[in-house]
PDB file of C-alpha atoms and ligand atoms in Angstrom:
ATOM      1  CA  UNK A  21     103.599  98.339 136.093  1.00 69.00           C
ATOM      2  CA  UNK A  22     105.115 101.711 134.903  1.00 87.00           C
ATOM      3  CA  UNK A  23     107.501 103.303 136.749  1.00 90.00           C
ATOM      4  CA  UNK A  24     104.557 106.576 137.890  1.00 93.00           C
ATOM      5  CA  UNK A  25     102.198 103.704 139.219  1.00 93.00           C
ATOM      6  CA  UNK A  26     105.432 102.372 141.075  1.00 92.00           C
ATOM      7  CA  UNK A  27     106.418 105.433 142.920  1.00 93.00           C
ATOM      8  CA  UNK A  28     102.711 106.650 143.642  1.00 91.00           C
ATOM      9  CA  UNK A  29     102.325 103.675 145.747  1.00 90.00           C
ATOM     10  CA  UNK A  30     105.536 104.140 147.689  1.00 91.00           C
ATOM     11  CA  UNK A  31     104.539 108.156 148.451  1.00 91.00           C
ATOM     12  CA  UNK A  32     102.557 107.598 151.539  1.00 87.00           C
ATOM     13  CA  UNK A  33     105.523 105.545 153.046  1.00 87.00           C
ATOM     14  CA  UNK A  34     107.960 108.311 151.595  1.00 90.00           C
ATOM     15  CA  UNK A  35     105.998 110.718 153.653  1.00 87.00           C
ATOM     16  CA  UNK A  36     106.183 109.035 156.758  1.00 82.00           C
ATOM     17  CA  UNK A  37     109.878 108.551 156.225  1.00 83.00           C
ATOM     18  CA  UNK A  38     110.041 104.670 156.120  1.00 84.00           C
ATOM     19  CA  UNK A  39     111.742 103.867 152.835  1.00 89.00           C
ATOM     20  CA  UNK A  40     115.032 102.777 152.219  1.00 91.00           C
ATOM     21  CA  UNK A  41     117.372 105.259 150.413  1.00 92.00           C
ATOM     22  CA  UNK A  42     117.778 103.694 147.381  1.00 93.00           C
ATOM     23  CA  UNK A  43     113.943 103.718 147.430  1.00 93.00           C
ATOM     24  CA  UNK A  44     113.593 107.314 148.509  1.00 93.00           C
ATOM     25  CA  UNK A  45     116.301 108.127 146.027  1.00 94.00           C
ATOM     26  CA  UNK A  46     113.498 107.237 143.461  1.00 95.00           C
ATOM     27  CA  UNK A  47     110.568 108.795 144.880  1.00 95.00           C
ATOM     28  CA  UNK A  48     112.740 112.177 145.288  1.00 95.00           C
ATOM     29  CA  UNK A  49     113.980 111.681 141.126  1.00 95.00           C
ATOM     30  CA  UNK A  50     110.351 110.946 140.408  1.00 95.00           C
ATOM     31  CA  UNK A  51     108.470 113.558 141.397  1.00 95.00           C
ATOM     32  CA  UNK A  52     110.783 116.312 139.974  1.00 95.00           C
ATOM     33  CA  UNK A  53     109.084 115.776 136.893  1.00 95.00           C
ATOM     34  CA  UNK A  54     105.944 114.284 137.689  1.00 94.00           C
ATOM     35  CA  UNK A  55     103.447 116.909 139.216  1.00 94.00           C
ATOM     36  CA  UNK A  56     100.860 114.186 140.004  1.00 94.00           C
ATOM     37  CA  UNK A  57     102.844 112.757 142.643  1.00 94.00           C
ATOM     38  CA  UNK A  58     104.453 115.382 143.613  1.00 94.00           C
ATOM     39  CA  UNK A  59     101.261 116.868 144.652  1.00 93.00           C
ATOM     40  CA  UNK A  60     100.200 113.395 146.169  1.00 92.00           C
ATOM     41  CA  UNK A  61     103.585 113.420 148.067  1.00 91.00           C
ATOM     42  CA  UNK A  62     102.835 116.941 149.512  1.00 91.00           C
ATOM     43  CA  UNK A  63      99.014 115.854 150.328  1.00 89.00           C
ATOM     44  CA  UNK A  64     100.455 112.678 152.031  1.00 88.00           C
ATOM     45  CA  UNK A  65     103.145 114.980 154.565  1.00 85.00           C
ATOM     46  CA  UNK A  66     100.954 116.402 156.852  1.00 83.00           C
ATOM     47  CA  UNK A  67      99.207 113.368 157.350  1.00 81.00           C
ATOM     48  CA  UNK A  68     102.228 111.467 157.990  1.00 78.00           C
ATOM     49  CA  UNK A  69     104.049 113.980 160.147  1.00 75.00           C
ATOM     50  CA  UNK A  70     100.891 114.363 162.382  1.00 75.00           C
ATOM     51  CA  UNK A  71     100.489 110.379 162.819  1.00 71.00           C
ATOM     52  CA  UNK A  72     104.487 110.746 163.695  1.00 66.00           C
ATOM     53  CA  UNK A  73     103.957 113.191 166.513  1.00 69.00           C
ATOM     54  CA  UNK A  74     101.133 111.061 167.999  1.00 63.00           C
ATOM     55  CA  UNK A  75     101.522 110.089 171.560  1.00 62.00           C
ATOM     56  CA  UNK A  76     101.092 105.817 171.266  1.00 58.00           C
ATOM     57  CA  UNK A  77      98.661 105.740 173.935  1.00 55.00           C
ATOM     58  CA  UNK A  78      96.402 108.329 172.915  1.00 51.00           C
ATOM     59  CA  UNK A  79      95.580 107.667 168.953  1.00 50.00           C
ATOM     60  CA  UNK A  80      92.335 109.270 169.143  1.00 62.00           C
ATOM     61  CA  UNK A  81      93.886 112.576 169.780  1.00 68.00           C
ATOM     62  CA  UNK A  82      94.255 113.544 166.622  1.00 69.00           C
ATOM     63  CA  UNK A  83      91.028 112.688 165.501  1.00 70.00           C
ATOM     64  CA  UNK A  84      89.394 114.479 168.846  1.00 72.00           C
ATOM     65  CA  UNK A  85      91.680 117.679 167.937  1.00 75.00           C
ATOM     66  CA  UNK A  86      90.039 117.461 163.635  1.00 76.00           C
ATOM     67  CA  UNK A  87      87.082 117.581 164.946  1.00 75.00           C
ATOM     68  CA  UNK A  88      87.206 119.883 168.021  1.00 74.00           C
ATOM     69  CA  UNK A  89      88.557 122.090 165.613  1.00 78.00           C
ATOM     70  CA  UNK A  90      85.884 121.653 163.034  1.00 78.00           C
ATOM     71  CA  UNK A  91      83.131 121.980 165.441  1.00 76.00           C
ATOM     72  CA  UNK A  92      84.758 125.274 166.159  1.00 76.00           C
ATOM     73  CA  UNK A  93      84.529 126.698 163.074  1.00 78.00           C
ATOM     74  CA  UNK A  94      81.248 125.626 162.765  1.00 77.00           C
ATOM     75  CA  UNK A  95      80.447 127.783 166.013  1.00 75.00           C
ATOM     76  CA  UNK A  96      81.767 130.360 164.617  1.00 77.00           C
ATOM     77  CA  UNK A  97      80.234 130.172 161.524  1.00 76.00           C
ATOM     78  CA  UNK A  98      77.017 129.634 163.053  1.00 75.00           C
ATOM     79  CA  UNK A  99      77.842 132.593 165.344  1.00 75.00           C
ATOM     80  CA  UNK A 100      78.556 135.450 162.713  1.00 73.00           C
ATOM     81  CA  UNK A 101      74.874 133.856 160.565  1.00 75.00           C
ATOM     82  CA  UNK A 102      73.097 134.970 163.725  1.00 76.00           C
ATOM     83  CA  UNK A 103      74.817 138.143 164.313  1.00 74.00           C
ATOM     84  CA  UNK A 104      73.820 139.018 160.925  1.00 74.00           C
ATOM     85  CA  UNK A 105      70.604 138.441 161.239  1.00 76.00           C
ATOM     86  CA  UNK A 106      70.233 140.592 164.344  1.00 77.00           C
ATOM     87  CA  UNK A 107      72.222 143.067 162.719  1.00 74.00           C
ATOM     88  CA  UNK A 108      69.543 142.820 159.533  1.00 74.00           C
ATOM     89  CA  UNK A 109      66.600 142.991 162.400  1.00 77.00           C
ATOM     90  CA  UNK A 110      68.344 146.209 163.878  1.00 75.00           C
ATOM     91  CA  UNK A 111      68.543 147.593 160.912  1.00 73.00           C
ATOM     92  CA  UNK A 112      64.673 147.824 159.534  1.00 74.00           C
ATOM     93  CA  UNK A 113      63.640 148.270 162.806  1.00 78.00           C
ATOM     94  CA  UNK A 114      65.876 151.729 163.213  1.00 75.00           C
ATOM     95  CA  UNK A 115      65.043 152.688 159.007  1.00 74.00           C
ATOM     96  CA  UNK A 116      61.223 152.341 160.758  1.00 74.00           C
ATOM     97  CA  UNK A 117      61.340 154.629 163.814  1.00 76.00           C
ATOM     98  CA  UNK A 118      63.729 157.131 161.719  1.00 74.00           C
ATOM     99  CA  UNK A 119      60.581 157.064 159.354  1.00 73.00           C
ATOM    100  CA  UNK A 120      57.552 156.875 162.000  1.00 74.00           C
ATOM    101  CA  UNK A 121      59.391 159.380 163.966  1.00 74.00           C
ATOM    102  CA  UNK A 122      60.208 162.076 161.291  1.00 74.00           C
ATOM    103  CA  UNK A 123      57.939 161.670 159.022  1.00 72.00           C
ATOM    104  CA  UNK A 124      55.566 164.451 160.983  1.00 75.00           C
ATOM    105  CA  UNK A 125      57.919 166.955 160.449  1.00 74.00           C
ATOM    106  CA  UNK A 126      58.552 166.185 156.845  1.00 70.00           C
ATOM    107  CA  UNK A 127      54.727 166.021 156.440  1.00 70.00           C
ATOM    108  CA  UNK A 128      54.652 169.505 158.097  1.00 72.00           C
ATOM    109  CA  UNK A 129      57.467 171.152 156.669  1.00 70.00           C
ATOM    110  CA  UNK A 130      57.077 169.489 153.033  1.00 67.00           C
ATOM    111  CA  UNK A 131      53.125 170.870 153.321  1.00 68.00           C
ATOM    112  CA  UNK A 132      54.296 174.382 154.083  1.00 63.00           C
ATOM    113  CA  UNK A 133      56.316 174.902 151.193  1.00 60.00           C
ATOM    114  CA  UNK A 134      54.358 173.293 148.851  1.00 59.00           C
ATOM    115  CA  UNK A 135      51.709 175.916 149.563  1.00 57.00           C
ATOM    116  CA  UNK A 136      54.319 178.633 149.683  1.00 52.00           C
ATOM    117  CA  UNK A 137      55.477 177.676 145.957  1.00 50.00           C
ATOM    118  CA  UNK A 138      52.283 176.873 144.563  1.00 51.00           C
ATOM    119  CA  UNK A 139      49.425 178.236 146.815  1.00 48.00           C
ATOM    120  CA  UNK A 140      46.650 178.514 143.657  1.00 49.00           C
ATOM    121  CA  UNK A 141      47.296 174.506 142.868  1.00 49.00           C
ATOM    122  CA  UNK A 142      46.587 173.454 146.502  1.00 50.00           C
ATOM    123  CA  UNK A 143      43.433 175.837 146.739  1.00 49.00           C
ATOM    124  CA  UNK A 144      41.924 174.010 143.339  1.00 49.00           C
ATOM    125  CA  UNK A 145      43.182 170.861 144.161  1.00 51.00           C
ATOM    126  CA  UNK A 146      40.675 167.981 144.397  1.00 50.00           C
ATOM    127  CA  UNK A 147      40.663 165.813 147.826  1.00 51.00           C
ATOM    128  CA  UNK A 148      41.948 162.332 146.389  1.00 52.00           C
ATOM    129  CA  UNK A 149      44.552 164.268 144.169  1.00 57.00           C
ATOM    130  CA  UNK A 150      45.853 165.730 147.655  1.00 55.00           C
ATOM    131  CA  UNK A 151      45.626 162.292 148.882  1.00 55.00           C
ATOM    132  CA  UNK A 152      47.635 160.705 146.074  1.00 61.00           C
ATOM    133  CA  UNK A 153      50.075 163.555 146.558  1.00 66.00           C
ATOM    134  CA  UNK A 154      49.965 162.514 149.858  1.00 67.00           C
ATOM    135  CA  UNK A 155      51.363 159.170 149.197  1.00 69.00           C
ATOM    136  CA  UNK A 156      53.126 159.690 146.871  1.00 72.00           C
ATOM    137  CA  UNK A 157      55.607 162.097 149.015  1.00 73.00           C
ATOM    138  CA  UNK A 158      54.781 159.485 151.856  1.00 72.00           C
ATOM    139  CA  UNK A 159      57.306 157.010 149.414  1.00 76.00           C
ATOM    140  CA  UNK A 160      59.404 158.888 148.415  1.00 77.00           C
ATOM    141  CA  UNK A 161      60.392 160.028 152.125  1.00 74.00           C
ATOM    142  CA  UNK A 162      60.109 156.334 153.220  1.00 75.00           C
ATOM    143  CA  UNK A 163      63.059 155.249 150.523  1.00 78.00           C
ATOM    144  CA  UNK A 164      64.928 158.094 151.515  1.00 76.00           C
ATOM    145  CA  UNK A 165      64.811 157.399 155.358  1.00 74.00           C
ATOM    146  CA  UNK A 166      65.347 154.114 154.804  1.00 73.00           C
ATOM    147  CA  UNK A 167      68.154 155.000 152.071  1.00 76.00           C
ATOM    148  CA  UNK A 168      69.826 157.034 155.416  1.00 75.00           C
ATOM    149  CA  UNK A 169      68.962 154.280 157.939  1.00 72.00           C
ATOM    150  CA  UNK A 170      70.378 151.669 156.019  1.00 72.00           C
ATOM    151  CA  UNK A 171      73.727 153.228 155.301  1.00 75.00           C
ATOM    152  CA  UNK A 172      73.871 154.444 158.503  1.00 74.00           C
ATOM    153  CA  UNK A 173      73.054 151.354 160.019  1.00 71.00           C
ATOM    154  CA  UNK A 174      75.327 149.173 157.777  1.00 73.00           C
ATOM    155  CA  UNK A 175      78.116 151.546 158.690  1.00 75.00           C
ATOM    156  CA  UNK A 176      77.507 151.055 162.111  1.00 72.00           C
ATOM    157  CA  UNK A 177      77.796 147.250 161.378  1.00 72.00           C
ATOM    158  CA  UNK A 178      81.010 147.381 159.884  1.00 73.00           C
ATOM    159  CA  UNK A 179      82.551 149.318 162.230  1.00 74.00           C
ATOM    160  CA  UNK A 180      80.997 146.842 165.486  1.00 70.00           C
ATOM    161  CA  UNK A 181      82.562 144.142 163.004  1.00 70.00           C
ATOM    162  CA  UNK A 182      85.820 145.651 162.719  1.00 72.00           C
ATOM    163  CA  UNK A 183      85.734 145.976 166.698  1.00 68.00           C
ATOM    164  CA  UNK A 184      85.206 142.217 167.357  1.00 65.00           C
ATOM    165  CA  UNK A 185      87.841 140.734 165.223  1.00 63.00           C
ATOM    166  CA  UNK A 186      89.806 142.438 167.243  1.00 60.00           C
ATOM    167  CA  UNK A 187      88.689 141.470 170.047  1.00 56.00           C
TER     168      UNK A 187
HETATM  169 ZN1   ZN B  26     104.133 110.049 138.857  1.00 65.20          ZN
END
């Protein structure tokens, strides 16, 4: 057995303090140069330490505070998925009323000085050309609204984030 596999197998009982000092004396000369235990050592402490601080008649404490604590996180976790999804809801549903609600006035204003600019090309203009005009405008103003919303909106977000971490 070489002298690495030796010491890796005394590292848990280093960590919990329960060696003899000629033994520790090894462990502590050993894993100045070897990294693998020397990790292992450090992986092994907190374990250790928290076993130490147990209370004897409770032993399931520690286990009941792991997982407590991991089922926290996962609340949490769970927690900030759904309050981005409502934030993602909020969001197309205020890029849709900015649109529904403003596009009249675009429409209107848009109409008036198109005709200003070119009134000879909207008198010979054919009815679907108009219409395709139409739409085409229609998209444009739609990307743009929701280009606005969204920023606005994701703005908004950070900010309400910002607020409840601090919270
Ligand atoms: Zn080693």
């Amino acid at each position: 057995m070489s002298k690495h596999d030796k010491i890796r197998e005394l590292l848990a009982l280093a960590a919990a303090d329960v060696l003899t000092s000629a033994e520790e004396m090894q462990v502590a000369e050993h894993v100045r140069s070897c990294i693998a235990c020397s990790n292992e050592l450090e992986a092994w402490r907190p374990i250790a330490s928290g076993l130490r601080r147990l209370p004897t008649p409770q032993s399931s404490s520690w286990l009941v505070q792991a997982t407590l604590a991991r089922a926290e996180a996962k609340l949490a976790e769970q927690a900030e998925h759904d309050w981005n999804r409502r934030v993602m809801i909020a969001v197309v549903a205020f890029a849709w009323l900015l649109t529904i609600a403003s596009w009249p006035v675009f429409h209107f204003v848009s109409g008036r000085f198109g005709s200003l600019l070119e009134p000879q090309f909207s008198h010979t203009q054919f009815s679907n050309t108009l219409f395709s005009n139409t739409w085409i405008s229609f998209t444009a103003f739609t990307a743009l609204e929701w280009l606005a919303g969204g920023v606005a909106a994701v703005m908004l977000a950070i900010r309400l984030r910002g607020e409840r971490r601090l919270a």
